[in-house]
DNA sequence: CTAAAAATATTTGATATTCAAACTAAATAA
DNA sequence: TTATTTAGTTTGAATATCAAATATTTTTAG
């Protein structure tokens, strides 16, 4: 077992764990999985266009159209077309949407706390640094 | 911005990045996303029952039944009931399934290499240690 | 030892998710 | 101005998912 295989194994377990956790959270809420993912992205952007949102979610714009349709129907988000380029729709959260985001985001903050509770301060710092590097360089 | 919020942000970005990457890999293959996830689990177990597989995938057993049905139809996996407990089905990969797993797993190994290419040896060791801790304690 | 309860897996019915490809409308380039 | 590109939506089809109901088998309680 090389370190690369070992790390691959842990990354998969981490991803599956994270994914399972997210599924179980969503099941108890008024959100679907794709809605929750969209909220997570929208909560960190004031306004974002469909293409950008689709890219951040890793799905096609067609899929994103459906997701945003649903968020609009629930009054969580709204579209707004721009004057500069009338093809573009900027998506943002409504007040209700922001509240739903905060609520979901609190679960994430809590999960992070749970993770870091088994780590030393140095480990936490290093973990954050490493994730930042990987996110910037790989994804 | 506390370190907890910062880390939460990076974890989400990491998860989305990983997810997007997986989607794009799967799109170019003969596999669907859920099939690929199931293969990843099955590839690391000789035999696993439906409940265990469902748990590892973070979905219900009903969903897992459908996934395994499809894998069986494609000749990637097969069920085998046990004598000790006749309710239980043990799932394992066929030779074709093992090949599909290896192929998909190679992509993962390659992604891991890409991630570690921006890290020092010490960072890699520490990252692995931290992931192991989190996986063992949190998920 | 039987009847009740629990456990494993499947099926059913409904909704959600996703993609590729076709399409619309607007902006840009030739 | 016309052709091409770009942003987003729609369509049609396949997959993915859950909760609840069911079937079968095993375990537990009386």
mmCIF file of C-alpha atoms in Angstrom, chain B residues 16-80:
data_model
loop_
_atom_site.group_PDB
_atom_site.id
_atom_site.type_symbol
_atom_site.label_atom_id
_atom_site.label_comp_id
_atom_site.label_asym_id
_atom_site.label_seq_id
_atom_site.Cartn_x
_atom_site.Cartn_y
_atom_site.Cartn_z
ATOM 1 C CA UNK B 16 -17.797 20.590 -4.538
ATOM 2 C CA UNK B 17 -14.512 20.341 -6.372
ATOM 3 C CA UNK B 18 -14.298 16.626 -5.727
ATOM 4 C CA UNK B 19 -17.899 16.190 -6.737
ATOM 5 C CA UNK B 20 -17.503 18.168 -9.974
ATOM 6 C CA UNK B 21 -14.412 16.214 -10.827
ATOM 7 C CA UNK B 22 -16.223 12.914 -10.251
ATOM 8 C CA UNK B 23 -19.154 14.036 -12.410
ATOM 9 C CA UNK B 24 -16.864 14.936 -15.283
ATOM 10 C CA UNK B 25 -15.005 11.630 -15.049
ATOM 11 C CA UNK B 26 -18.204 9.622 -14.989
ATOM 12 C CA UNK B 27 -19.645 11.510 -17.961
ATOM 13 C CA UNK B 28 -16.842 10.205 -20.165
ATOM 14 C CA UNK B 29 -17.277 6.624 -18.968
ATOM 15 C CA UNK B 30 -19.779 3.816 -19.248
ATOM 16 C CA UNK B 31 -20.748 4.333 -15.607
ATOM 17 C CA UNK B 32 -23.333 6.473 -13.881
ATOM 18 C CA UNK B 33 -22.415 8.388 -10.720
ATOM 19 C CA UNK B 34 -24.158 5.990 -8.348
ATOM 20 C CA UNK B 35 -22.687 2.995 -10.104
ATOM 21 C CA UNK B 36 -19.224 4.497 -9.776
ATOM 22 C CA UNK B 37 -19.738 5.117 -6.055
ATOM 23 C CA UNK B 38 -20.935 1.574 -5.548
ATOM 24 C CA UNK B 39 -17.935 0.228 -7.472
ATOM 25 C CA UNK B 40 -15.625 2.234 -5.243
ATOM 26 C CA UNK B 41 -17.050 0.559 -2.162
ATOM 27 C CA UNK B 42 -17.305 -2.903 -3.691
ATOM 28 C CA UNK B 43 -13.738 -2.659 -4.969
ATOM 29 C CA UNK B 44 -12.496 -2.412 -1.404
ATOM 30 C CA UNK B 45 -14.550 -5.291 -0.032
ATOM 31 C CA UNK B 46 -14.445 -8.838 -1.140
ATOM 32 C CA UNK B 47 -18.068 -9.275 -0.210
ATOM 33 C CA UNK B 48 -20.479 -6.902 1.464
ATOM 34 C CA UNK B 49 -24.176 -7.156 2.235
ATOM 35 C CA UNK B 50 -26.839 -4.733 1.055
ATOM 36 C CA UNK B 51 -27.169 -3.004 4.386
ATOM 37 C CA UNK B 52 -23.436 -2.442 4.696
ATOM 38 C CA UNK B 53 -23.210 -1.197 1.143
ATOM 39 C CA UNK B 54 -26.152 1.161 1.671
ATOM 40 C CA UNK B 55 -24.540 2.455 4.838
ATOM 41 C CA UNK B 56 -21.218 3.071 3.144
ATOM 42 C CA UNK B 57 -22.988 4.883 0.315
ATOM 43 C CA UNK B 58 -25.133 6.929 2.681
ATOM 44 C CA UNK B 59 -28.402 5.967 0.973
ATOM 45 C CA UNK B 60 -31.338 3.697 1.803
ATOM 46 C CA UNK B 61 -31.300 -0.026 1.082
ATOM 47 C CA UNK B 62 -34.104 0.526 -1.419
ATOM 48 C CA UNK B 63 -31.864 2.800 -3.449
ATOM 49 C CA UNK B 64 -29.025 0.317 -3.135
ATOM 50 C CA UNK B 65 -31.210 -2.490 -4.458
ATOM 51 C CA UNK B 66 -31.771 -0.479 -7.639
ATOM 52 C CA UNK B 67 -28.067 0.300 -8.012
ATOM 53 C CA UNK B 68 -27.021 -3.310 -7.547
ATOM 54 C CA UNK B 69 -29.757 -4.408 -9.975
ATOM 55 C CA UNK B 70 -28.160 -2.221 -12.585
ATOM 56 C CA UNK B 71 -24.648 -3.405 -11.804
ATOM 57 C CA UNK B 72 -25.865 -6.988 -12.131
ATOM 58 C CA UNK B 73 -27.551 -6.238 -15.448
ATOM 59 C CA UNK B 74 -24.236 -4.844 -16.682
ATOM 60 C CA UNK B 75 -22.451 -7.919 -15.342
ATOM 61 C CA UNK B 76 -20.322 -5.817 -12.993
ATOM 62 C CA UNK B 77 -21.536 -7.394 -9.772
ATOM 63 C CA UNK B 78 -23.466 -10.359 -8.490
ATOM 64 C CA UNK B 79 -25.538 -11.284 -5.465
ATOM 65 C CA UNK B 80 -25.046 -14.420 -3.459
#
